[in-house]
Coordinates of C-alpha atoms and ligand atoms in Angstrom, one line a residue:
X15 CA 11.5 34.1 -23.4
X16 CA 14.6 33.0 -21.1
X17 CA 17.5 31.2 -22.8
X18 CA 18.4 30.0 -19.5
X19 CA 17.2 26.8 -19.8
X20 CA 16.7 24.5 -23.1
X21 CA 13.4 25.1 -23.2
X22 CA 10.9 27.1 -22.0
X23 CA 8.3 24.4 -21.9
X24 CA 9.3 20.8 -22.2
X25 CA 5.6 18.2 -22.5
X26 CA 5.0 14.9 -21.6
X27 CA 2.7 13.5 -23.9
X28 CA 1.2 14.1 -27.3
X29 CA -2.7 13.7 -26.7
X30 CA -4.8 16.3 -26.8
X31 CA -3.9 18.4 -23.6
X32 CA -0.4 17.7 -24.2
X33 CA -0.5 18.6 -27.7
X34 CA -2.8 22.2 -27.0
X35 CA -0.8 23.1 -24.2
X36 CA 2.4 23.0 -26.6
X37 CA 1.0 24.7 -29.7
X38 CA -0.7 27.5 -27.3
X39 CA 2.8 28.2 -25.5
X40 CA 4.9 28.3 -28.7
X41 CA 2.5 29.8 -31.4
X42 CA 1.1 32.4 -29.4
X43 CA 3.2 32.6 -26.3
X44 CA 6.4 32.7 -27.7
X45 CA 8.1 29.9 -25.7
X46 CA 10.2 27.2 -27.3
X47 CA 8.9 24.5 -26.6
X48 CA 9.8 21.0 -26.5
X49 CA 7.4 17.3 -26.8
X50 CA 7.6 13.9 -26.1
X51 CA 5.3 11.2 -27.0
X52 CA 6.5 7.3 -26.5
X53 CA 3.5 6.4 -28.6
X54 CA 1.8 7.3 -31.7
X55 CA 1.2 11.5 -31.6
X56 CA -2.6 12.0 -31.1
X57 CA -2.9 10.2 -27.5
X58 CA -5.9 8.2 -26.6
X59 CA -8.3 10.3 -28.0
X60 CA -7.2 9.7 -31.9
X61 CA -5.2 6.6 -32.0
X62 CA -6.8 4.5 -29.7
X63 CA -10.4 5.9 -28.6
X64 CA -13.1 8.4 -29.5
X65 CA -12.0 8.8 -33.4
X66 CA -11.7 5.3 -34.0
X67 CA -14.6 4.5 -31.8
X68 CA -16.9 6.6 -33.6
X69 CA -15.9 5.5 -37.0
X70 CA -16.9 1.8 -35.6
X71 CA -20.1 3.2 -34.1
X72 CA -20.7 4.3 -38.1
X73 CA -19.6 1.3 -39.4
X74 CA -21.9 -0.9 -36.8
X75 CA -25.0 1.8 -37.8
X76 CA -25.2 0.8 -41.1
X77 CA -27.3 -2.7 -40.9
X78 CA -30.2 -1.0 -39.1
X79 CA -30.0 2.0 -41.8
X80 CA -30.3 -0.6 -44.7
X81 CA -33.4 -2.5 -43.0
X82 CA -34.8 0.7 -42.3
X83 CA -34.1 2.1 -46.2
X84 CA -36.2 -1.4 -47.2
X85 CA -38.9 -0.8 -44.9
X86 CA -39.1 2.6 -46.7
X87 CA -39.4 0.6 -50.0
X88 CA -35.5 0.9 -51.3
X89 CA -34.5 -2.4 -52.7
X90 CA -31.5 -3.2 -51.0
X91 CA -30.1 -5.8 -49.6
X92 CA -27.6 -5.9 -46.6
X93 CA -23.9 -8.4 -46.8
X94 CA -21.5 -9.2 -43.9
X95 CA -19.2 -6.5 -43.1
X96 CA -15.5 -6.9 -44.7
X97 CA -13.7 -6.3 -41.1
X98 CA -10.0 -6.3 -42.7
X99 CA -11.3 -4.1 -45.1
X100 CA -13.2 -1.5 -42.9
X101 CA -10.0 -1.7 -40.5
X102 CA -7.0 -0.6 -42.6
X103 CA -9.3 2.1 -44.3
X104 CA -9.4 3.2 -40.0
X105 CA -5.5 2.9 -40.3
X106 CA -4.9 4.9 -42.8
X107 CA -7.2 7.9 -41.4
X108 CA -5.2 7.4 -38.3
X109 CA -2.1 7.6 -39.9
X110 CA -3.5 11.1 -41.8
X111 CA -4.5 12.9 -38.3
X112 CA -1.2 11.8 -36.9
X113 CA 0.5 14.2 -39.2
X114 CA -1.8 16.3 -38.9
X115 CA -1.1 16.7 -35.5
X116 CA 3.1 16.2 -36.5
X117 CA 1.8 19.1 -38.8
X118 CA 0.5 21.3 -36.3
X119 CA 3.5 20.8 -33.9
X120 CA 6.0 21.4 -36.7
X121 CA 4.3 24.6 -38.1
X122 CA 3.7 26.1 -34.5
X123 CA 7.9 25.2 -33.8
X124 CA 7.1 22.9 -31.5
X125 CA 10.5 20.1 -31.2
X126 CA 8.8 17.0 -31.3
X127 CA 10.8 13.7 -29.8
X128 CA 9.4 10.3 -30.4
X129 CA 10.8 9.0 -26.9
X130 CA 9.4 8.3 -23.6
X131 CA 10.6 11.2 -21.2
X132 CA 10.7 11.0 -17.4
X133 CA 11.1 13.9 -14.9
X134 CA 14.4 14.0 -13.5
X135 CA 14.2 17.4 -11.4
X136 CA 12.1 20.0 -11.4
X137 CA 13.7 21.6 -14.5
X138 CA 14.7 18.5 -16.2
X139 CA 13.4 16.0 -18.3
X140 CA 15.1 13.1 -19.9
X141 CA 14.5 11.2 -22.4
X142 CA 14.7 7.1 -23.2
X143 CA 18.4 7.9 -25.1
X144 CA 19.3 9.2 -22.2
X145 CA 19.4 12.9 -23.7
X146 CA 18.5 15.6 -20.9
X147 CA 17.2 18.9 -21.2
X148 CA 16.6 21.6 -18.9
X149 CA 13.2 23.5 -19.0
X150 CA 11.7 25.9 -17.0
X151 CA 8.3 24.3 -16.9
X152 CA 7.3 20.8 -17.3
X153 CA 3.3 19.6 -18.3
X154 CA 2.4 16.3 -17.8
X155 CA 0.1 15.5 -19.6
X156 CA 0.3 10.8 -20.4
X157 CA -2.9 10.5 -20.2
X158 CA -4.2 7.1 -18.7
X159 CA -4.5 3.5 -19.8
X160 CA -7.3 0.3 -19.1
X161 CA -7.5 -0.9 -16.0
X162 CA -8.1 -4.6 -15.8
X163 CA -8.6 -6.3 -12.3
X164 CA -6.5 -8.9 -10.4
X165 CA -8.3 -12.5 -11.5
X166 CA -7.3 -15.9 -12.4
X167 CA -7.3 -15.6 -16.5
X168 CA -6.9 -12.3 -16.9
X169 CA -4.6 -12.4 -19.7
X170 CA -7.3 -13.8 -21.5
X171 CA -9.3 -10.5 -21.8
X172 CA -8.2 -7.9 -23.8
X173 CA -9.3 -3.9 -23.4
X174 CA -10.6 -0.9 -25.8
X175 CA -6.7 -0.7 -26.8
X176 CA -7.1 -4.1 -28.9
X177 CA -10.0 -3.8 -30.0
X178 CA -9.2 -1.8 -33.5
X179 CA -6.5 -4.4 -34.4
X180 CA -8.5 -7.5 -34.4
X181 CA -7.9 -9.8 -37.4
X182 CA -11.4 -10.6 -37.6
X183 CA -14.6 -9.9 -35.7
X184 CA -15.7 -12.4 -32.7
X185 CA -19.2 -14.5 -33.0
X186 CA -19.8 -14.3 -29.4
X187 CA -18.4 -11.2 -27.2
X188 CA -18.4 -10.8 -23.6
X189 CA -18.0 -7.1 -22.6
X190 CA -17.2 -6.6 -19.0
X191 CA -18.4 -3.1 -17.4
X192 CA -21.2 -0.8 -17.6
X193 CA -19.5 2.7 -17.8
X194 CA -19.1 4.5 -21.3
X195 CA -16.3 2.2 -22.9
X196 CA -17.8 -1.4 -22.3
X197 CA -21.6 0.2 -22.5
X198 CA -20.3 1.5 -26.5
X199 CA -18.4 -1.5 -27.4
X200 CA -21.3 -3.9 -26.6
X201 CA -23.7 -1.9 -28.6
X202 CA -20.9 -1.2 -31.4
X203 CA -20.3 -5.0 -31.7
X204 CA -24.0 -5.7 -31.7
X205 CA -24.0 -3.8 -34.3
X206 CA -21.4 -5.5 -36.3
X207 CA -23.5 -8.7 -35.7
X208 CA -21.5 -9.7 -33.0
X209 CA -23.3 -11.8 -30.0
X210 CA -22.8 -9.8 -27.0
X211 CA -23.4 -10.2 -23.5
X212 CA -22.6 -7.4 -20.7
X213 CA -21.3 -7.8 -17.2
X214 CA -21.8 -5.3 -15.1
X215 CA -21.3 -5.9 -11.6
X216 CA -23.9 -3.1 -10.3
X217 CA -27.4 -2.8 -10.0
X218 CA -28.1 -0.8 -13.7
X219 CA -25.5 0.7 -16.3
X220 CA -23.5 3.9 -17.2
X221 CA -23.7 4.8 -13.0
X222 CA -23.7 8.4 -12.6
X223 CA -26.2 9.1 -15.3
X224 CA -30.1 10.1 -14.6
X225 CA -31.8 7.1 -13.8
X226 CA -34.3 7.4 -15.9
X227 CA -32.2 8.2 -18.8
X228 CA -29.7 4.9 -18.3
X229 CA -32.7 2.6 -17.6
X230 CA -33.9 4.3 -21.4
X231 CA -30.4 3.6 -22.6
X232 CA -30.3 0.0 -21.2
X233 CA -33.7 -1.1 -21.8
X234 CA -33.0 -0.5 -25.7
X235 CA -29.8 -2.2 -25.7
X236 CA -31.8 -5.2 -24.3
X237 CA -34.2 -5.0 -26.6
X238 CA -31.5 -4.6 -29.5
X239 CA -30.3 -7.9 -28.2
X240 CA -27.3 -7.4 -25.9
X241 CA -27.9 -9.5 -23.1
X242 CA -27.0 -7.4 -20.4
X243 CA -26.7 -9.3 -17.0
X244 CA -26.8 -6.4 -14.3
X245 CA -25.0 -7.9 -10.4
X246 CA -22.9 -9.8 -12.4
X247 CA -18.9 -9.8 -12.3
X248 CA -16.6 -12.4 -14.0
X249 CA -14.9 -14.9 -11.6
X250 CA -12.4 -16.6 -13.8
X251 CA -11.5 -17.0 -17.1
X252 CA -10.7 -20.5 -18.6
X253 CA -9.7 -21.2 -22.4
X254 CA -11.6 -24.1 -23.5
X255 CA -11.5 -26.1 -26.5
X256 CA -14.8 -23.9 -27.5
X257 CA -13.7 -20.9 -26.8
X258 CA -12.9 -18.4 -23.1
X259 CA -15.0 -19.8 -20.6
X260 CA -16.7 -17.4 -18.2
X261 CA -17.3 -18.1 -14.7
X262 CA -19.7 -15.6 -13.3
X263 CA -20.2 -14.6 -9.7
X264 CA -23.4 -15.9 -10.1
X265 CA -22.2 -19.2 -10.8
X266 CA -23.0 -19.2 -14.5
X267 CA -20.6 -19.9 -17.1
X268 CA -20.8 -19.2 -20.5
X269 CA -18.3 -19.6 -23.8
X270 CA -16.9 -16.6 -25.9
X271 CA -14.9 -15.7 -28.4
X272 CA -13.6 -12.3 -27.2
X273 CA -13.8 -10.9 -23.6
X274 CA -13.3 -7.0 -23.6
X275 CA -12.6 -5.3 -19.8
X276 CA -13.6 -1.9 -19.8
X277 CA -13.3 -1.6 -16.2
X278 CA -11.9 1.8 -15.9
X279 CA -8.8 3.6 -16.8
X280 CA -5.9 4.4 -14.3
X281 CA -3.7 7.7 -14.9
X282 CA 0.2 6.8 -16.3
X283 CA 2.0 8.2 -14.0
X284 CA 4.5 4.7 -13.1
X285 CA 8.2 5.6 -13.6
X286 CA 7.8 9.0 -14.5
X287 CA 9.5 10.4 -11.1
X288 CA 6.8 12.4 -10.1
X289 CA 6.6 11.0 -6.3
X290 CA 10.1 11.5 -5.4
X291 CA 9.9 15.5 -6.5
X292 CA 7.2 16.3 -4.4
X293 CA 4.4 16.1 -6.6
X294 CA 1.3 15.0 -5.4
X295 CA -0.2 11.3 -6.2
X296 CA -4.1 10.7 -5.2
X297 CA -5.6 7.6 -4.2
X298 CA -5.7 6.1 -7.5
X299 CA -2.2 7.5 -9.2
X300 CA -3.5 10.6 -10.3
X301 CA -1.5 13.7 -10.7
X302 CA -2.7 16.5 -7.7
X303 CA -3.3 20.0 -9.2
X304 CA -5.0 23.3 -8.2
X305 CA -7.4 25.4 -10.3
X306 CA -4.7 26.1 -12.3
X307 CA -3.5 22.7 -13.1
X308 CA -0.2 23.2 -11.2
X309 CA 1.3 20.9 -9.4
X310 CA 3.1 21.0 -5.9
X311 CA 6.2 21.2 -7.3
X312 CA 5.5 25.0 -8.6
X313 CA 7.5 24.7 -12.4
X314 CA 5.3 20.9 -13.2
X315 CA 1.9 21.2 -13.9
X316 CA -0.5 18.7 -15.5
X317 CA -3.7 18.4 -17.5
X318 CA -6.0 15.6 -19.0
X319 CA -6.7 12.3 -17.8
X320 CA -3.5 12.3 -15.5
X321 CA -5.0 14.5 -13.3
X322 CA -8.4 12.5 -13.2
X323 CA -10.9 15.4 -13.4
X324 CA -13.0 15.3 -15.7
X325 CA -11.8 12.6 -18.3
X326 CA -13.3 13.7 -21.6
X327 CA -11.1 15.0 -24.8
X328 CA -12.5 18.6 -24.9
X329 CA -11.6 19.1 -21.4
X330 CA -8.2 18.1 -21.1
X331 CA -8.2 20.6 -24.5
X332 CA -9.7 23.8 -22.1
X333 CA -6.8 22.6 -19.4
X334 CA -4.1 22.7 -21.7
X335 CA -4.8 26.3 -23.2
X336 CA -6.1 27.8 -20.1
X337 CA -2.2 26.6 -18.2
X338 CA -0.4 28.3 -21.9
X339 CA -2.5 31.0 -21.9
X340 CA -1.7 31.3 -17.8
X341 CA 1.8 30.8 -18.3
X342 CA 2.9 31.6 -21.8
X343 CA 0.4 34.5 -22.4
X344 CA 0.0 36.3 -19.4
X345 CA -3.9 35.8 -19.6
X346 CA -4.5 34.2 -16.2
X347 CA -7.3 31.4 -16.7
X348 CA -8.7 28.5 -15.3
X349 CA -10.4 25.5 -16.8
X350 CA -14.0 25.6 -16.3
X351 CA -15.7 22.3 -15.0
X352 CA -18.6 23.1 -14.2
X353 CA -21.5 21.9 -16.3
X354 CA -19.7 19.8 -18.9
X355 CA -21.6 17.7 -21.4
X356 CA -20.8 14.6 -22.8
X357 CA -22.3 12.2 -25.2
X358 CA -22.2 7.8 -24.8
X359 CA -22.1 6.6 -28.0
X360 CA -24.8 3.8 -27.2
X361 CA -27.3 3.1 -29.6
X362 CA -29.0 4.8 -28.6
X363 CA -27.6 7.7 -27.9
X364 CA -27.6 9.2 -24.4
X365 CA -26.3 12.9 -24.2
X366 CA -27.0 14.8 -21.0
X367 CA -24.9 18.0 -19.3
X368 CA -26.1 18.7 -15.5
X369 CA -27.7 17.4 -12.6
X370 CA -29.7 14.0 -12.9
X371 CA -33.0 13.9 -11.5
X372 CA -32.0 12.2 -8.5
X373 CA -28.4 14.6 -7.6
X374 CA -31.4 17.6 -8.0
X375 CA -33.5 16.1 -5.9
X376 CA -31.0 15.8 -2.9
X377 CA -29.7 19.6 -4.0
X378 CA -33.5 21.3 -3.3
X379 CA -37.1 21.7 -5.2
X380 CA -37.4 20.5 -8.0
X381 CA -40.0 19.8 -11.4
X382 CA -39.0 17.2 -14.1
X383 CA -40.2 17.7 -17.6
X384 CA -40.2 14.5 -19.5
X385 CA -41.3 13.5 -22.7
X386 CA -40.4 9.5 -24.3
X387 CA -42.0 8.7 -27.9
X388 CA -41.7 6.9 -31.1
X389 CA -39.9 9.2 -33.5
X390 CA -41.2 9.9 -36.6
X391 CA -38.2 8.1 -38.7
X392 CA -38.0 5.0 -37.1
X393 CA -42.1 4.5 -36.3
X394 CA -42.4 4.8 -40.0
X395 CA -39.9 2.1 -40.4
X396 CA -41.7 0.0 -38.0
X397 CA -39.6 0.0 -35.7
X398 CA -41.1 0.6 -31.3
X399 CA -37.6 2.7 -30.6
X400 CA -38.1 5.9 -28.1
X401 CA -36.5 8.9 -27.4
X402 CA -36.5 10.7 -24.0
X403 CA -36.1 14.2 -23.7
X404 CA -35.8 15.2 -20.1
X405 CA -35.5 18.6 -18.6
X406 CA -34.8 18.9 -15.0
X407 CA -35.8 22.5 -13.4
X408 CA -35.5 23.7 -10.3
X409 CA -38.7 24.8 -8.5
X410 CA -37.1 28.1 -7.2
X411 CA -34.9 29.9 -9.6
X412 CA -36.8 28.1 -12.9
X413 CA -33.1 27.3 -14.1
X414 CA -32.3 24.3 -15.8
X415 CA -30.4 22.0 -13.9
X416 CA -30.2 19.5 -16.3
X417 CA -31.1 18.2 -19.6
X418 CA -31.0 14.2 -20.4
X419 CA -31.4 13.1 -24.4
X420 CA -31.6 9.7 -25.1
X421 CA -32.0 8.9 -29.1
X422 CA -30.5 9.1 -32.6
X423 CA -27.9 12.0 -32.4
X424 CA -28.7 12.6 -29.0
X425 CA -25.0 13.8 -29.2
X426 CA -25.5 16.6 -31.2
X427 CA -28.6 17.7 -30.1
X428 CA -27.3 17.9 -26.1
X429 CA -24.1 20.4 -27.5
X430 CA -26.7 22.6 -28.4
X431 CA -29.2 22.4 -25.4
X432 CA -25.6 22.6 -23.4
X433 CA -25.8 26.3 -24.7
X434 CA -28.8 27.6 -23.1
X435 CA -28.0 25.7 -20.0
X436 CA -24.6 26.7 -19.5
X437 CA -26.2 30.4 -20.0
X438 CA -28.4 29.8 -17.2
X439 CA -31.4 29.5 -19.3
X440 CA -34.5 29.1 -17.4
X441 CA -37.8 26.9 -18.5
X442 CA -39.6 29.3 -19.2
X443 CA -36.4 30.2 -21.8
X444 CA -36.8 26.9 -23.5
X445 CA -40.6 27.7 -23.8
X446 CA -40.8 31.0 -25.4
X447 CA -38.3 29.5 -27.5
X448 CA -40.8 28.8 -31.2
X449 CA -40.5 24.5 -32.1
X450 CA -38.7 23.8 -34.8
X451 CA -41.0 21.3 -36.4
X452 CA -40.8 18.2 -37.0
X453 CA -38.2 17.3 -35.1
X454 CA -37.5 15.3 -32.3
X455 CA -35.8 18.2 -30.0
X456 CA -38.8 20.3 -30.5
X457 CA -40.2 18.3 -27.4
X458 CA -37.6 20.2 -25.1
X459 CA -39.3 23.9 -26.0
X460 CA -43.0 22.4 -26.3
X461 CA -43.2 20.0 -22.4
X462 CA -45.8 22.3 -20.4
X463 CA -46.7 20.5 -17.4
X464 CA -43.8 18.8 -14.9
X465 CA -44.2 15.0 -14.6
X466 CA -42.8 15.2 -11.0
X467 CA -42.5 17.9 -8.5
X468 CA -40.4 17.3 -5.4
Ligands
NDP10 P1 -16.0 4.3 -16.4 O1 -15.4 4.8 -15.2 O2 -17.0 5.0 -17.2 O3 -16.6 2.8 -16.1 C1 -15.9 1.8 -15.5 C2 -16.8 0.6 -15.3 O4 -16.1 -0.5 -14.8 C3 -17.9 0.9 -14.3 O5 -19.1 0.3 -14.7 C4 -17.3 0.3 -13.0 O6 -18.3 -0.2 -12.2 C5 -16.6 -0.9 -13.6 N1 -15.6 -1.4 -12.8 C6 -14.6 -0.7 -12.2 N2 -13.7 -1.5 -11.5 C7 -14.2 -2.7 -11.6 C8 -13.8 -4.0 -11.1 N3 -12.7 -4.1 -10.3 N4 -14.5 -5.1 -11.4 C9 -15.7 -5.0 -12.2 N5 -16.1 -3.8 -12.7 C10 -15.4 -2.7 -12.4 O7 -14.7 3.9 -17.3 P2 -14.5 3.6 -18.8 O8 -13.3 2.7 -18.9 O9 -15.7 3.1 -19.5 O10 -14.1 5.0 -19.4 C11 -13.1 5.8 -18.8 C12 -13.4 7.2 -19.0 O11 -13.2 7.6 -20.3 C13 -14.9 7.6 -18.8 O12 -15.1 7.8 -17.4 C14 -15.0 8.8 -19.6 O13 -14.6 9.9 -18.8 C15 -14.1 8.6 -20.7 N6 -14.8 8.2 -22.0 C16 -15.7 9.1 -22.5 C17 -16.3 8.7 -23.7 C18 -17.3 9.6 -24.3 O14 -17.3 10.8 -24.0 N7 -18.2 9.2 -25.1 C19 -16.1 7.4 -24.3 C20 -15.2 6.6 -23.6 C21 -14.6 7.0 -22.5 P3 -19.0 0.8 -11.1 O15 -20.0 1.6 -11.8 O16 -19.7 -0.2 -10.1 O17 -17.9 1.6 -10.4

């Protein structure tokens, strides 16, 4: 490609956009391409969020697994958890898929530059040395951080960024939101044997979800023993002699250990230059681009959670191929957002991809197929858990709108229903489709009659 500039492509950021956007571009597009990360190479999703949550949602699986392997009739007994131990093993896989990534980088040519970088014209970056380079594109793609509000004691909270370096676990945990981070880390840290409490300052958690499916998801974390207080926000935050002391917006106050905000995360865009170019900021900081994820500024573009889309790993993956295989490969593509699944890793689990049963409801007829029992595992283990399948149809084409799972591996099993959905699958699709028995999904290809019809 053109020797004009330095590079053809210089990055900002090594997450996962960042870091497919640069491999894409010079392994199969040809273009030399340069990367910056100020942090650990990986981003959010590796170093600091869904690897290293998931390994903790293992880790906090485990006592349930060993009551429910005695109620089987193993004779096993279960111990405290050895925290330090648990977390370097977690460093040390985090320190193996950081080279990996370095590794991927390196073998696709990539020039890799362990610096913050800032935009200093539209075909020129620089970096914290104060080395400049000249490219012809730029992708932004930093990613985002916690957002923690303005309150008195506020430094006493700390955020999902913290939380795998703790030196050992809290007894008594506040967690303060109710989207996926602070819904996960209450349930990961009642696992661990950590007493939680939730404040979420709306009327039921994990907004934006089917009703039906977050009440499911909540009512189980209750009955798991997270006290979840719904309405409720924190005032202030005092350290006592006892521990931080909550003050509530219902006037309560309570005593903790640890006070985790997940309160949202806010796109790092602060000192990179962006504004002064031309490029676009919205409301909340984040990075303005078209279908294509180019900015106004035509040679910048950006993907991933600076741009605030859709805020999930895999996606800002599809952004950052679709702009090098636009750019770098000639093959003009756009990221698709349109019916994206995703997975909380509650426990339980809650997968869904589509329309809720109330967004269908406002969007035209609808039937909603619902099924919630014991399953077989558990109920043998004596335990009352229940699983919701959900299927949400509309009354005119047939197609499914929606699909809800709430239960073990819920997870796994909605990437699969996400399929037939994303195909356009109809009901009647699911239900010439033979059970696969037992199983818990079977319920999605065996619910005959609608539970509603609006
Ligand atoms: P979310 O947007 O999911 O949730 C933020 C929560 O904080 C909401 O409950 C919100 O309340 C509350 N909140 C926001 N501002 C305030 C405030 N000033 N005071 C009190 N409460 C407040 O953000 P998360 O941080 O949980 O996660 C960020 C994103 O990361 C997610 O949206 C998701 O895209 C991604 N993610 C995905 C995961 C997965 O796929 N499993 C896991 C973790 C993160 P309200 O509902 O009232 O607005």
């Amino acid at each position: 490609m053109t020797l004009d500039f330095d590079f053809d492509l210089f990055v900002i950021g090594g997450g996962s956009g960042g870091v497919r956007a640069a491999r894409i571009a010079a392994s199969e597009g040809g273009a030399k391409v340069g990367l910056a990360e100020e942090s650990r190479m990986g981003g959010t999703c590796v170093i600091r969020g869904c690897v290293p949550k998931k390994l903790m949602v293992f880790a906090s699986e485990y006592p349930d697994m060993i009551a429910d392997a005695k109620a089987y009739g193993w004779d096993v007994q279960s111990g405290p958890l050895d925290w330090r131990g648990f977390r370097s093993k977690l460093e040390a896989e985090l320190d193996r898929l950081e080279t990996a990534y370095r590794n991927t980088l390196k073998s696709a040519g990539v020039t890799v530059y362990d610096a913050r970088a800032v935009v200093v014209d539209p075909h020129c970056v620089r970096l914290a040395d104060g080395r400049e380079f000249s490219t012809k594109h730029i992708l932004i793609a930093t990613g985002g951080q916690p957002f923690v509000p303005q309150f008195e004691g506020r430094e006493l909270a700390i955020t999902s960024n913290d939380i795998f370096h703790l030196d050992a676990l809290p007894k008594r945990a506040l967690v303060v939101g109710g989207g996926y981070i602070a819904s996960e880390f209450a349930c990961i840290l009642n696992g661990l044997g950590v007493k939680v409490s939730q404040y979420y300052r709306g009327a039921q958690i994990l907004r934006g979800f089917d009703d039906e499916a977050r009440g499911h998801v909540a009512n189980q974390m209750a009955a798991n023993g997270i006290a979840i207080h719904c309405g409720t926000d924190v005032e202030r935050l005092e350290q006592r002699e006892g521990g931080i002391c909550a003050v509530a917006t219902d006037g309560s106050t309570a005593e903790f250990d640890l006070v985790l905000y997940a309160t949202g995360r806010v796109p790092n865009v602060a000192g990179l230059g962006l504004e002064a170019l031309g490029v676009g900021l919205g409301r909340r900081g984040e990075v303005l681009v078209d279908d294509w994820s180019q900015t106004a500024v035509p040679s910048i573009y950006a993907v991933g959670d600076v741009t605030d889309r859709i805020n999930l790993t895999p996606v800002a993956i599809r952004e950052g191929h679709a702009f090098a295989d636009t750019v770098f490969r000639g093959i003009a593509t756009k990221a698709d957002h349109d019916l994206v699944a995703s997975a909380v890793f509650t426990q339980p689990e809650l997968g869904s991809i589509g329309l809720s049963e109330e967004a269908a409801r406002e969007a035209g007829p609808c039937e909603i197929y619902a099924a919630s029992f014991r399953p077989m595992r558990s109920l043998f283990a004596g335990r009352q858990d229940k699983v919701l399948m959900k299927l949400v149809v509309c009354a005119t084409t047939r197609r499914v709108l929606g699909c809800h799972i709430v239960g073990p591996n819920a997870g796994e099993m909605i990437q699969l229903a996400a399929i037939a959905v994303k195909m356009g699958a109809t009901k009647e699709d699911f239900d010439r489709t033979v059970a696969v028995h037992p199983t818990m999904s079977e319920e999605l290809v065996t619910m005959r009659k609608p539970v509603r019809i609006f």
